[in-house]
């Protein structure tokens, strides 16, 4: 057997040993047959280890006397610094899936199948927690950066702050300072801003992502990226829903809708025409600028239905009212669309919302951690139906991260409600 086959065989033996040990650890007494099997497996493990050690020693000796030759016929192992951002996460998850969550066997898979010795080392030096495998801190920033293009709120410029202890408290500007003219010899009146506190505490976000086992068995070079993207998109979609419309109940963050002050929640004009659309957008702009919001990173958030309406809106001469919409801007400010802004609000289920926010004042408190767990027997809900991962030959990946969301200046977001604009 070659080295790869020996390593795989040893990983298989170790998985069987772990299964017997786990049974005993759970309080179940082992039968005589199981005790005998454990002894036989242990002997087999040691024998395989001896063979591996001898073969690795032989290979090291051969490498010491060999002349290096670069051959175009064989792919060289990909160095960590040449991976695409977040690809390491895909390798870790594929490795954990292949080993059914056993980190030692996962390390072997990472090294032999994915040519990723750095990830194998990270897996080998980490143990599972009750909730799953903790992604090493060095790899977590890659995941957070990948969330940026997958999250509307992040992509428009919301600032990320670390919450290593799970909480974050920072000054919040309640009102600005005032200046005044004074006469000669007159005391200068006191002038200072009023501050409050922005207190964030971690909220747990859980994404359940089904992954095809074929991506592990018959992997192509893009398999790591596919697994990575599925996880990041799952987290990004639910995160946007929270940061836009969650109300802070049920262990969720407060989103923009709940954070908007009452004066900045503005109903749309019931009469839909080009001028009223302009007026409604102007009301949101004035709501922010009239309260001294600096508009450093202003941005719009609305639904795809609203985008199509604005794209198609024509004036009396047949010209597009907002031609700049094709460039990703509306009224001189960038916009993003997301289905996390619903189109089924209101009494008749036909209303939507539009948000204008200075994202320079939007803060995402990020707890430093990402936990991954895998299961081939778990079920998940798809379009309201409970689906078995086992019956579909899938593995369910559970990704857990923790964060919170808030505004440093309360008036920095405004909401247009009752929007019935549609093509």
mmCIF file of C-alpha atoms in Angstrom:
data_model
loop_
_atom_site.group_PDB
_atom_site.id
_atom_site.type_symbol
_atom_site.label_atom_id
_atom_site.label_comp_id
_atom_site.label_asym_id
_atom_site.label_seq_id
_atom_site.Cartn_x
_atom_site.Cartn_y
_atom_site.Cartn_z
ATOM 1 C CA UNK A 1 0.000 0.000 0.000
ATOM 2 C CA UNK A 2 1.195 3.525 -0.706
ATOM 3 C CA UNK A 3 1.375 6.254 1.947
ATOM 4 C CA UNK A 4 -1.983 7.766 1.027
ATOM 5 C CA UNK A 5 -3.752 4.412 1.297
ATOM 6 C CA UNK A 6 -2.081 3.668 4.624
ATOM 7 C CA UNK A 7 -3.121 7.041 6.047
ATOM 8 C CA UNK A 8 -6.704 6.519 4.899
ATOM 9 C CA UNK A 9 -6.756 3.000 6.349
ATOM 10 C CA UNK A 10 -5.450 4.245 9.677
ATOM 11 C CA UNK A 11 -8.054 7.033 9.759
ATOM 12 C CA UNK A 12 -10.772 4.442 9.181
ATOM 13 C CA UNK A 13 -9.490 2.296 12.036
ATOM 14 C CA UNK A 14 -9.294 5.320 14.318
ATOM 15 C CA UNK A 15 -12.914 6.236 13.510
ATOM 16 C CA UNK A 16 -14.044 2.751 14.574
ATOM 17 C CA UNK A 17 -12.041 3.003 17.791
ATOM 18 C CA UNK A 18 -13.568 6.406 18.513
ATOM 19 C CA UNK A 19 -17.059 4.979 18.005
ATOM 20 C CA UNK A 20 -16.504 2.221 20.578
ATOM 21 C CA UNK A 21 -14.913 4.637 23.051
ATOM 22 C CA UNK A 22 -17.785 7.105 22.661
ATOM 23 C CA UNK A 23 -20.286 4.368 23.470
ATOM 24 C CA UNK A 24 -18.507 3.595 26.733
ATOM 25 C CA UNK A 25 -18.106 7.292 27.544
ATOM 26 C CA UNK A 26 -21.877 7.688 27.194
ATOM 27 C CA UNK A 27 -22.360 5.163 30.021
ATOM 28 C CA UNK A 28 -23.036 2.011 28.010
ATOM 29 C CA UNK A 29 -21.084 -1.038 29.109
ATOM 30 C CA UNK A 30 -19.106 -2.684 26.333
ATOM 31 C CA UNK A 31 -19.776 -6.262 25.430
ATOM 32 C CA UNK A 32 -17.015 -8.869 25.378
ATOM 33 C CA UNK A 33 -17.055 -8.753 21.576
ATOM 34 C CA UNK A 34 -16.651 -4.977 21.585
ATOM 35 C CA UNK A 35 -13.779 -5.126 24.049
ATOM 36 C CA UNK A 36 -12.111 -7.747 21.866
ATOM 37 C CA UNK A 37 -12.736 -5.645 18.754
ATOM 38 C CA UNK A 38 -11.245 -2.602 20.492
ATOM 39 C CA UNK A 39 -8.063 -4.535 21.233
ATOM 40 C CA UNK A 40 -7.808 -5.840 17.676
ATOM 41 C CA UNK A 41 -8.376 -2.362 16.232
ATOM 42 C CA UNK A 42 -5.761 -0.877 18.555
ATOM 43 C CA UNK A 43 -3.227 -3.436 17.374
ATOM 44 C CA UNK A 44 -4.134 -2.734 13.761
ATOM 45 C CA UNK A 45 -3.760 1.010 14.370
ATOM 46 C CA UNK A 46 -0.277 0.523 15.834
ATOM 47 C CA UNK A 47 0.745 -1.761 12.975
ATOM 48 C CA UNK A 48 -0.423 0.760 10.388
ATOM 49 C CA UNK A 49 1.378 3.537 12.277
ATOM 50 C CA UNK A 50 4.626 1.535 12.163
ATOM 51 C CA UNK A 51 4.250 1.041 8.391
ATOM 52 C CA UNK A 52 3.502 4.734 7.885
ATOM 53 C CA UNK A 53 6.510 5.766 9.942
ATOM 54 C CA UNK A 54 8.804 3.471 7.944
ATOM 55 C CA UNK A 55 7.443 4.673 4.620
ATOM 56 C CA UNK A 56 7.692 8.327 5.638
ATOM 57 C CA UNK A 57 11.264 7.759 6.818
ATOM 58 C CA UNK A 58 12.081 6.175 3.484
ATOM 59 C CA UNK A 59 10.569 9.106 1.610
ATOM 60 C CA UNK A 60 12.540 11.612 3.714
ATOM 61 C CA UNK A 61 15.764 9.755 2.934
ATOM 62 C CA UNK A 62 14.928 9.665 -0.766
ATOM 63 C CA UNK A 63 14.164 13.387 -0.733
ATOM 64 C CA UNK A 64 17.497 14.103 0.961
ATOM 65 C CA UNK A 65 19.514 12.600 -1.902
ATOM 66 C CA UNK A 66 17.197 13.499 -4.767
ATOM 67 C CA UNK A 67 17.730 16.348 -7.232
ATOM 68 C CA UNK A 68 14.644 18.588 -7.347
ATOM 69 C CA UNK A 69 12.886 18.507 -10.714
ATOM 70 C CA UNK A 70 9.951 20.730 -11.607
ATOM 71 C CA UNK A 71 7.537 18.708 -13.688
ATOM 72 C CA UNK A 72 4.500 20.231 -15.387
ATOM 73 C CA UNK A 73 2.782 16.831 -15.286
ATOM 74 C CA UNK A 74 2.062 16.917 -11.557
ATOM 75 C CA UNK A 75 0.123 19.563 -9.671
ATOM 76 C CA UNK A 76 2.047 21.072 -6.807
ATOM 77 C CA UNK A 77 0.326 21.428 -3.418
ATOM 78 C CA UNK A 78 -1.370 24.777 -3.134
ATOM 79 C CA UNK A 79 0.324 27.033 -0.598
ATOM 80 C CA UNK A 80 -1.906 28.729 1.948
ATOM 81 C CA UNK A 81 -0.985 32.171 0.654
ATOM 82 C CA UNK A 82 -2.153 31.217 -2.852
ATOM 83 C CA UNK A 83 -5.638 30.162 -1.840
ATOM 84 C CA UNK A 84 -8.604 32.311 -2.678
ATOM 85 C CA UNK A 85 -10.098 34.208 0.286
ATOM 86 C CA UNK A 86 -12.101 31.880 2.476
ATOM 87 C CA UNK A 87 -11.065 28.747 0.598
ATOM 88 C CA UNK A 88 -9.516 27.484 3.835
ATOM 89 C CA UNK A 89 -13.022 27.386 5.344
ATOM 90 C CA UNK A 90 -14.179 25.196 2.469
ATOM 91 C CA UNK A 91 -11.270 22.805 3.039
ATOM 92 C CA UNK A 92 -12.030 22.590 6.764
ATOM 93 C CA UNK A 93 -15.716 21.889 6.197
ATOM 94 C CA UNK A 94 -15.075 19.280 3.491
ATOM 95 C CA UNK A 95 -12.546 17.611 5.771
ATOM 96 C CA UNK A 96 -14.995 17.537 8.690
ATOM 97 C CA UNK A 97 -17.735 16.147 6.441
ATOM 98 C CA UNK A 98 -15.450 13.396 5.156
ATOM 99 C CA UNK A 99 -14.631 12.325 8.707
ATOM 100 C CA UNK A 100 -18.165 12.754 10.102
ATOM 101 C CA UNK A 101 -16.859 15.412 12.472
ATOM 102 C CA UNK A 102 -13.793 13.538 13.772
ATOM 103 C CA UNK A 103 -11.104 16.217 13.814
ATOM 104 C CA UNK A 104 -8.174 13.805 13.674
ATOM 105 C CA UNK A 105 -9.501 12.018 10.611
ATOM 106 C CA UNK A 106 -10.398 15.434 9.179
ATOM 107 C CA UNK A 107 -6.774 16.507 9.584
ATOM 108 C CA UNK A 108 -5.661 13.460 7.627
ATOM 109 C CA UNK A 109 -8.143 14.300 4.844
ATOM 110 C CA UNK A 110 -6.973 17.920 4.723
ATOM 111 C CA UNK A 111 -3.361 16.851 4.312
ATOM 112 C CA UNK A 112 -3.738 13.891 1.944
ATOM 113 C CA UNK A 113 -6.708 14.950 -0.190
ATOM 114 C CA UNK A 114 -6.523 18.743 -0.109
ATOM 115 C CA UNK A 115 -2.744 19.207 0.169
ATOM 116 C CA UNK A 116 -3.295 21.630 3.050
ATOM 117 C CA UNK A 117 -0.770 20.812 5.795
ATOM 118 C CA UNK A 118 -1.444 24.111 7.585
ATOM 119 C CA UNK A 119 -5.125 23.249 7.953
ATOM 120 C CA UNK A 120 -4.249 19.710 8.992
ATOM 121 C CA UNK A 121 -2.057 21.175 11.725
ATOM 122 C CA UNK A 122 -4.873 23.493 12.855
ATOM 123 C CA UNK A 123 -7.296 20.567 13.009
ATOM 124 C CA UNK A 124 -4.798 18.372 14.843
ATOM 125 C CA UNK A 125 -4.249 20.940 17.583
ATOM 126 C CA UNK A 126 -7.930 21.646 18.188
ATOM 127 C CA UNK A 127 -10.599 19.537 19.832
ATOM 128 C CA UNK A 128 -14.343 19.535 19.356
ATOM 129 C CA UNK A 129 -16.556 21.425 21.760
ATOM 130 C CA UNK A 130 -20.068 20.353 22.674
ATOM 131 C CA UNK A 131 -21.322 22.649 19.915
ATOM 132 C CA UNK A 132 -18.912 21.660 17.147
ATOM 133 C CA UNK A 133 -15.488 22.555 15.785
ATOM 134 C CA UNK A 134 -14.192 26.041 16.551
ATOM 135 C CA UNK A 135 -12.608 27.588 13.449
ATOM 136 C CA UNK A 136 -9.118 28.802 14.449
ATOM 137 C CA UNK A 137 -9.060 32.608 14.946
ATOM 138 C CA UNK A 138 -6.554 33.123 12.130
ATOM 139 C CA UNK A 139 -9.094 31.950 9.548
ATOM 140 C CA UNK A 140 -12.165 33.820 10.873
ATOM 141 C CA UNK A 141 -11.306 37.275 9.386
ATOM 142 C CA UNK A 142 -11.431 35.718 5.905
ATOM 143 C CA UNK A 143 -15.009 34.636 6.526
ATOM 144 C CA UNK A 144 -16.036 38.040 7.860
ATOM 145 C CA UNK A 145 -14.576 39.762 4.802
ATOM 146 C CA UNK A 146 -16.423 37.348 2.518
ATOM 147 C CA UNK A 147 -19.669 38.312 4.231
ATOM 148 C CA UNK A 148 -19.221 41.871 2.980
ATOM 149 C CA UNK A 149 -20.322 41.320 -0.638
ATOM 150 C CA UNK A 150 -22.988 38.839 0.526
ATOM 151 C CA UNK A 151 -24.527 41.273 3.010
ATOM 152 C CA UNK A 152 -26.262 44.445 1.872
ATOM 153 C CA UNK A 153 -25.604 46.216 5.170
ATOM 154 C CA UNK A 154 -21.893 45.386 5.191
ATOM 155 C CA UNK A 155 -21.381 46.215 1.519
ATOM 156 C CA UNK A 156 -22.813 49.726 1.973
ATOM 157 C CA UNK A 157 -20.150 50.559 4.543
ATOM 158 C CA UNK A 158 -21.331 49.544 8.005
ATOM 159 C CA UNK A 159 -18.323 49.503 10.314
ATOM 160 C CA UNK A 160 -17.254 46.316 12.080
ATOM 161 C CA UNK A 161 -15.987 46.448 15.656
ATOM 162 C CA UNK A 162 -14.595 43.457 17.569
ATOM 163 C CA UNK A 163 -16.430 42.140 20.640
ATOM 164 C CA UNK A 164 -13.887 39.691 22.083
ATOM 165 C CA UNK A 165 -15.757 39.523 25.407
ATOM 166 C CA UNK A 166 -19.166 39.333 23.744
ATOM 167 C CA UNK A 167 -20.137 42.919 24.575
ATOM 168 C CA UNK A 168 -19.283 46.373 23.262
ATOM 169 C CA UNK A 169 -20.071 49.754 24.805
ATOM 170 C CA UNK A 170 -19.221 52.968 22.992
ATOM 171 C CA UNK A 171 -20.265 56.613 23.011
ATOM 172 C CA UNK A 172 -23.337 57.480 20.979
ATOM 173 C CA UNK A 173 -23.882 61.052 19.825
ATOM 174 C CA UNK A 174 -27.307 62.208 20.996
ATOM 175 C CA UNK A 175 -26.936 65.834 19.873
ATOM 176 C CA UNK A 176 -24.238 68.005 18.390
ATOM 177 C CA UNK A 177 -22.409 70.900 19.984
ATOM 178 C CA UNK A 178 -23.571 74.491 19.500
ATOM 179 C CA UNK A 179 -21.614 77.629 18.654
ATOM 180 C CA UNK A 180 -22.586 81.255 19.269
ATOM 181 C CA UNK A 181 -21.350 84.782 18.656
ATOM 182 C CA UNK A 182 -20.340 86.799 21.711
ATOM 183 C CA UNK A 183 -19.454 90.385 22.401
ATOM 184 C CA UNK A 184 -16.173 91.748 23.716
ATOM 185 C CA UNK A 185 -15.566 90.718 27.332
ATOM 186 C CA UNK A 186 -18.589 88.396 27.424
ATOM 187 C CA UNK A 187 -18.130 84.869 28.695
ATOM 188 C CA UNK A 188 -18.302 82.207 26.040
ATOM 189 C CA UNK A 189 -21.355 80.026 26.725
ATOM 190 C CA UNK A 190 -20.830 76.350 27.373
ATOM 191 C CA UNK A 191 -21.073 74.335 24.162
ATOM 192 C CA UNK A 192 -20.613 70.565 24.008
ATOM 193 C CA UNK A 193 -22.262 67.591 22.382
ATOM 194 C CA UNK A 194 -24.589 65.319 24.329
ATOM 195 C CA UNK A 195 -23.563 61.690 24.455
ATOM 196 C CA UNK A 196 -25.397 58.485 25.203
ATOM 197 C CA UNK A 197 -24.205 54.890 25.115
ATOM 198 C CA UNK A 198 -24.408 52.314 22.361
ATOM 199 C CA UNK A 199 -24.423 48.945 24.110
ATOM 200 C CA UNK A 200 -24.082 45.853 21.965
ATOM 201 C CA UNK A 201 -24.160 42.241 23.148
ATOM 202 C CA UNK A 202 -23.624 39.140 21.074
ATOM 203 C CA UNK A 203 -26.621 37.462 19.437
ATOM 204 C CA UNK A 204 -26.180 33.941 18.107
ATOM 205 C CA UNK A 205 -26.760 33.456 14.367
ATOM 206 C CA UNK A 206 -27.135 29.849 13.199
ATOM 207 C CA UNK A 207 -27.118 28.859 9.527
ATOM 208 C CA UNK A 208 -28.068 25.328 8.431
ATOM 209 C CA UNK A 209 -26.480 24.552 5.056
ATOM 210 C CA UNK A 210 -26.999 21.231 3.235
ATOM 211 C CA UNK A 211 -23.886 20.142 1.320
ATOM 212 C CA UNK A 212 -23.853 17.401 -1.327
ATOM 213 C CA UNK A 213 -21.640 14.496 -0.307
ATOM 214 C CA UNK A 214 -20.520 14.251 -3.930
ATOM 215 C CA UNK A 215 -18.528 17.441 -3.361
ATOM 216 C CA UNK A 216 -16.475 15.478 -0.845
ATOM 217 C CA UNK A 217 -16.269 12.148 -2.668
ATOM 218 C CA UNK A 218 -15.642 13.409 -6.188
ATOM 219 C CA UNK A 219 -14.194 16.824 -5.568
ATOM 220 C CA UNK A 220 -13.078 19.220 -8.254
ATOM 221 C CA UNK A 221 -10.740 22.175 -7.607
ATOM 222 C CA UNK A 222 -13.783 24.405 -7.135
ATOM 223 C CA UNK A 223 -15.377 22.206 -4.437
ATOM 224 C CA UNK A 224 -13.797 24.193 -1.597
ATOM 225 C CA UNK A 225 -15.197 27.434 -3.020
ATOM 226 C CA UNK A 226 -18.686 25.969 -3.492
ATOM 227 C CA UNK A 227 -18.833 24.800 0.129
ATOM 228 C CA UNK A 228 -17.446 28.143 1.309
ATOM 229 C CA UNK A 229 -19.972 30.135 -0.738
ATOM 230 C CA UNK A 230 -22.952 28.107 0.480
ATOM 231 C CA UNK A 231 -22.039 28.813 4.109
ATOM 232 C CA UNK A 232 -21.248 32.505 3.597
ATOM 233 C CA UNK A 233 -24.420 33.126 1.582
ATOM 234 C CA UNK A 234 -26.530 31.427 4.242
ATOM 235 C CA UNK A 235 -25.040 33.615 6.968
ATOM 236 C CA UNK A 236 -25.216 36.770 4.850
ATOM 237 C CA UNK A 237 -28.886 36.336 3.934
ATOM 238 C CA UNK A 238 -30.083 35.832 7.509
ATOM 239 C CA UNK A 239 -27.791 38.579 8.769
ATOM 240 C CA UNK A 240 -29.366 41.087 6.382
ATOM 241 C CA UNK A 241 -32.850 40.127 7.528
ATOM 242 C CA UNK A 242 -31.788 40.859 11.104
ATOM 243 C CA UNK A 243 -29.913 44.085 10.443
ATOM 244 C CA UNK A 244 -32.785 45.474 8.372
ATOM 245 C CA UNK A 245 -36.065 44.351 9.956
ATOM 246 C CA UNK A 246 -35.591 42.324 13.172
ATOM 247 C CA UNK A 247 -36.968 44.033 16.282
ATOM 248 C CA UNK A 248 -34.619 42.781 19.017
ATOM 249 C CA UNK A 249 -36.995 40.150 20.399
ATOM 250 C CA UNK A 250 -36.297 36.420 20.390
ATOM 251 C CA UNK A 251 -32.531 36.906 20.837
ATOM 252 C CA UNK A 252 -32.211 38.870 17.586
ATOM 253 C CA UNK A 253 -30.487 42.216 16.962
ATOM 254 C CA UNK A 254 -32.479 45.380 16.377
ATOM 255 C CA UNK A 255 -32.472 46.247 12.686
ATOM 256 C CA UNK A 256 -32.840 49.577 10.903
ATOM 257 C CA UNK A 257 -36.647 49.423 10.995
ATOM 258 C CA UNK A 258 -36.668 49.135 14.801
ATOM 259 C CA UNK A 259 -33.835 51.648 15.271
ATOM 260 C CA UNK A 260 -35.437 54.423 13.177
ATOM 261 C CA UNK A 261 -36.783 57.257 15.320
ATOM 262 C CA UNK A 262 -40.509 57.979 14.927
ATOM 263 C CA UNK A 263 -39.951 61.239 13.034
ATOM 264 C CA UNK A 264 -37.914 59.385 10.404
ATOM 265 C CA UNK A 265 -40.618 56.817 9.596
ATOM 266 C CA UNK A 266 -42.413 58.458 6.677
ATOM 267 C CA UNK A 267 -45.421 57.112 4.711
ATOM 268 C CA UNK A 268 -45.202 57.155 0.914
ATOM 269 C CA UNK A 269 -47.620 59.267 -1.104
ATOM 270 C CA UNK A 270 -50.579 57.111 -2.143
ATOM 271 C CA UNK A 271 -50.573 58.751 -5.600
ATOM 272 C CA UNK A 272 -47.789 57.198 -7.642
ATOM 273 C CA UNK A 273 -46.188 59.422 -10.275
ATOM 274 C CA UNK A 274 -42.685 60.627 -11.090
ATOM 275 C CA UNK A 275 -42.898 63.829 -9.058
ATOM 276 C CA UNK A 276 -44.287 62.119 -5.973
ATOM 277 C CA UNK A 277 -41.564 59.478 -6.174
ATOM 278 C CA UNK A 278 -38.958 62.266 -6.195
ATOM 279 C CA UNK A 279 -40.712 64.007 -3.306
ATOM 280 C CA UNK A 280 -40.822 60.833 -1.208
ATOM 281 C CA UNK A 281 -37.099 60.196 -1.746
ATOM 282 C CA UNK A 282 -36.410 63.831 -0.874
ATOM 283 C CA UNK A 283 -38.313 63.457 2.403
ATOM 284 C CA UNK A 284 -35.933 60.681 3.494
ATOM 285 C CA UNK A 285 -32.916 62.777 2.534
ATOM 286 C CA UNK A 286 -34.257 65.770 4.438
ATOM 287 C CA UNK A 287 -35.061 63.607 7.478
ATOM 288 C CA UNK A 288 -31.356 62.795 7.808
ATOM 289 C CA UNK A 289 -29.787 66.089 6.716
ATOM 290 C CA UNK A 290 -32.248 68.130 8.777
ATOM 291 C CA UNK A 291 -30.994 66.351 11.911
ATOM 292 C CA UNK A 292 -27.313 66.995 11.188
ATOM 293 C CA UNK A 293 -26.516 63.509 9.927
ATOM 294 C CA UNK A 294 -23.187 63.927 8.156
ATOM 295 C CA UNK A 295 -24.046 61.725 5.144
ATOM 296 C CA UNK A 296 -20.487 60.354 4.979
ATOM 297 C CA UNK A 297 -21.548 56.928 3.659
ATOM 298 C CA UNK A 298 -25.206 57.346 2.668
ATOM 299 C CA UNK A 299 -26.895 54.437 0.948
ATOM 300 C CA UNK A 300 -30.336 53.167 -0.069
ATOM 301 C CA UNK A 301 -31.750 49.717 0.613
ATOM 302 C CA UNK A 302 -34.889 48.523 -1.144
ATOM 303 C CA UNK A 303 -36.465 45.452 -2.702
ATOM 304 C CA UNK A 304 -35.877 44.151 -6.249
ATOM 305 C CA UNK A 305 -39.468 45.156 -7.093
ATOM 306 C CA UNK A 306 -38.671 48.770 -6.252
ATOM 307 C CA UNK A 307 -35.518 48.632 -8.388
ATOM 308 C CA UNK A 308 -37.463 47.420 -11.425
ATOM 309 C CA UNK A 309 -40.037 50.190 -10.916
ATOM 310 C CA UNK A 310 -37.360 52.897 -10.717
ATOM 311 C CA UNK A 311 -35.575 51.458 -13.732
ATOM 312 C CA UNK A 312 -38.748 51.508 -15.837
ATOM 313 C CA UNK A 313 -40.120 54.871 -14.659
ATOM 314 C CA UNK A 314 -40.508 57.277 -17.621
ATOM 315 C CA UNK A 315 -41.433 60.937 -17.853
ATOM 316 C CA UNK A 316 -44.036 62.426 -20.178
ATOM 317 C CA UNK A 317 -41.541 62.433 -23.046
ATOM 318 C CA UNK A 318 -40.670 58.765 -22.710
ATOM 319 C CA UNK A 319 -37.293 59.418 -21.064
ATOM 320 C CA UNK A 320 -36.054 57.511 -18.030
ATOM 321 C CA UNK A 321 -36.619 59.554 -14.892
ATOM 322 C CA UNK A 322 -33.623 58.001 -13.104
ATOM 323 C CA UNK A 323 -31.057 56.964 -15.755
ATOM 324 C CA UNK A 324 -28.317 56.788 -13.089
ATOM 325 C CA UNK A 325 -30.037 53.720 -11.611
ATOM 326 C CA UNK A 326 -28.142 51.642 -14.191
ATOM 327 C CA UNK A 327 -24.831 52.706 -12.596
ATOM 328 C CA UNK A 328 -25.761 51.464 -9.113
ATOM 329 C CA UNK A 329 -26.717 54.914 -7.787
ATOM 330 C CA UNK A 330 -29.990 56.662 -7.066
ATOM 331 C CA UNK A 331 -30.055 60.403 -6.497
ATOM 332 C CA UNK A 332 -26.276 60.411 -6.200
ATOM 333 C CA UNK A 333 -26.052 57.689 -3.534
ATOM 334 C CA UNK A 334 -25.336 53.960 -3.918
ATOM 335 C CA UNK A 335 -28.153 51.482 -3.484
ATOM 336 C CA UNK A 336 -28.450 47.768 -2.805
ATOM 337 C CA UNK A 337 -31.442 45.511 -3.309
ATOM 338 C CA UNK A 338 -32.400 42.527 -1.204
ATOM 339 C CA UNK A 339 -35.413 40.296 -0.717
ATOM 340 C CA UNK A 340 -34.872 40.882 3.002
ATOM 341 C CA UNK A 341 -36.963 44.000 2.360
ATOM 342 C CA UNK A 342 -40.381 42.382 1.810
ATOM 343 C CA UNK A 343 -43.022 43.339 -0.736
ATOM 344 C CA UNK A 344 -45.968 41.829 1.158
ATOM 345 C CA UNK A 345 -46.420 44.357 3.967
ATOM 346 C CA UNK A 346 -49.565 46.337 4.751
ATOM 347 C CA UNK A 347 -53.201 45.339 5.076
ATOM 348 C CA UNK A 348 -53.420 44.131 1.479
ATOM 349 C CA UNK A 349 -49.983 42.512 1.419
ATOM 350 C CA UNK A 350 -48.719 44.705 -1.435
ATOM 351 C CA UNK A 351 -46.505 47.258 0.330
ATOM 352 C CA UNK A 352 -42.729 47.522 0.681
ATOM 353 C CA UNK A 353 -40.211 49.866 2.333
ATOM 354 C CA UNK A 354 -37.191 51.970 1.354
ATOM 355 C CA UNK A 355 -34.330 52.714 3.723
ATOM 356 C CA UNK A 356 -31.847 55.581 3.595
ATOM 357 C CA UNK A 357 -28.990 55.290 6.099
ATOM 358 C CA UNK A 358 -25.653 56.929 6.739
ATOM 359 C CA UNK A 359 -23.748 53.677 7.125
ATOM 360 C CA UNK A 360 -20.791 55.506 8.651
ATOM 361 C CA UNK A 361 -22.915 55.488 11.825
ATOM 362 C CA UNK A 362 -23.921 51.818 11.514
ATOM 363 C CA UNK A 363 -21.907 49.531 13.811
ATOM 364 C CA UNK A 364 -21.648 45.739 13.651
ATOM 365 C CA UNK A 365 -20.221 44.297 16.851
ATOM 366 C CA UNK A 366 -18.453 41.081 15.857
ATOM 367 C CA UNK A 367 -17.669 38.392 18.414
ATOM 368 C CA UNK A 368 -14.450 36.601 17.453
ATOM 369 C CA UNK A 369 -15.554 33.099 16.653
ATOM 370 C CA UNK A 370 -17.106 30.715 14.141
ATOM 371 C CA UNK A 371 -18.257 27.232 15.086
ATOM 372 C CA UNK A 372 -18.849 24.502 12.498
ATOM 373 C CA UNK A 373 -20.668 21.232 13.156
ATOM 374 C CA UNK A 374 -21.657 18.516 10.653
ATOM 375 C CA UNK A 375 -24.283 15.789 10.586
ATOM 376 C CA UNK A 376 -25.295 13.241 7.981
ATOM 377 C CA UNK A 377 -28.484 12.343 9.868
ATOM 378 C CA UNK A 378 -29.884 15.812 10.577
ATOM 379 C CA UNK A 379 -32.980 17.252 8.906
ATOM 380 C CA UNK A 380 -33.648 20.770 7.684
ATOM 381 C CA UNK A 381 -36.655 22.756 6.474
ATOM 382 C CA UNK A 382 -36.939 23.513 2.762
ATOM 383 C CA UNK A 383 -39.919 25.569 1.566
ATOM 384 C CA UNK A 384 -41.831 24.582 4.688
ATOM 385 C CA UNK A 385 -41.088 20.861 4.317
ATOM 386 C CA UNK A 386 -38.834 18.850 6.604
ATOM 387 C CA UNK A 387 -36.083 17.202 4.525
ATOM 388 C CA UNK A 388 -33.792 14.358 5.605
ATOM 389 C CA UNK A 389 -30.133 14.905 4.730
ATOM 390 C CA UNK A 390 -29.543 11.139 4.826
ATOM 391 C CA UNK A 391 -32.194 10.438 2.176
ATOM 392 C CA UNK A 392 -30.678 13.054 -0.128
ATOM 393 C CA UNK A 393 -27.073 11.901 0.423
ATOM 394 C CA UNK A 394 -26.214 15.261 1.961
ATOM 395 C CA UNK A 395 -24.464 16.467 5.066
ATOM 396 C CA UNK A 396 -25.969 19.365 7.007
ATOM 397 C CA UNK A 397 -23.404 21.943 8.061
ATOM 398 C CA UNK A 398 -24.342 24.127 11.008
ATOM 399 C CA UNK A 399 -22.432 27.406 11.160
ATOM 400 C CA UNK A 400 -22.701 29.533 14.303
ATOM 401 C CA UNK A 401 -21.438 33.096 14.646
ATOM 402 C CA UNK A 402 -22.280 35.885 17.088
ATOM 403 C CA UNK A 403 -22.754 39.622 16.567
ATOM 404 C CA UNK A 404 -24.996 42.641 17.236
ATOM 405 C CA UNK A 405 -25.991 45.807 15.363
ATOM 406 C CA UNK A 406 -26.657 49.435 16.279
ATOM 407 C CA UNK A 407 -26.398 53.109 15.280
ATOM 408 C CA UNK A 408 -24.012 55.669 16.791
ATOM 409 C CA UNK A 409 -26.446 58.457 15.923
ATOM 410 C CA UNK A 410 -30.154 57.706 16.303
ATOM 411 C CA UNK A 411 -31.414 59.869 13.382
ATOM 412 C CA UNK A 412 -28.985 58.224 10.904
ATOM 413 C CA UNK A 413 -31.636 56.060 9.277
ATOM 414 C CA UNK A 414 -35.012 56.886 7.724
ATOM 415 C CA UNK A 415 -37.713 54.584 6.364
ATOM 416 C CA UNK A 416 -40.311 55.168 3.674
ATOM 417 C CA UNK A 417 -43.275 52.913 4.423
ATOM 418 C CA UNK A 418 -46.317 51.890 2.414
ATOM 419 C CA UNK A 419 -44.356 51.759 -0.858
ATOM 420 C CA UNK A 420 -46.605 50.294 -3.547
ATOM 421 C CA UNK A 421 -44.319 51.058 -6.456
ATOM 422 C CA UNK A 422 -44.197 48.167 -8.857
ATOM 423 C CA UNK A 423 -43.825 47.630 -12.593
#
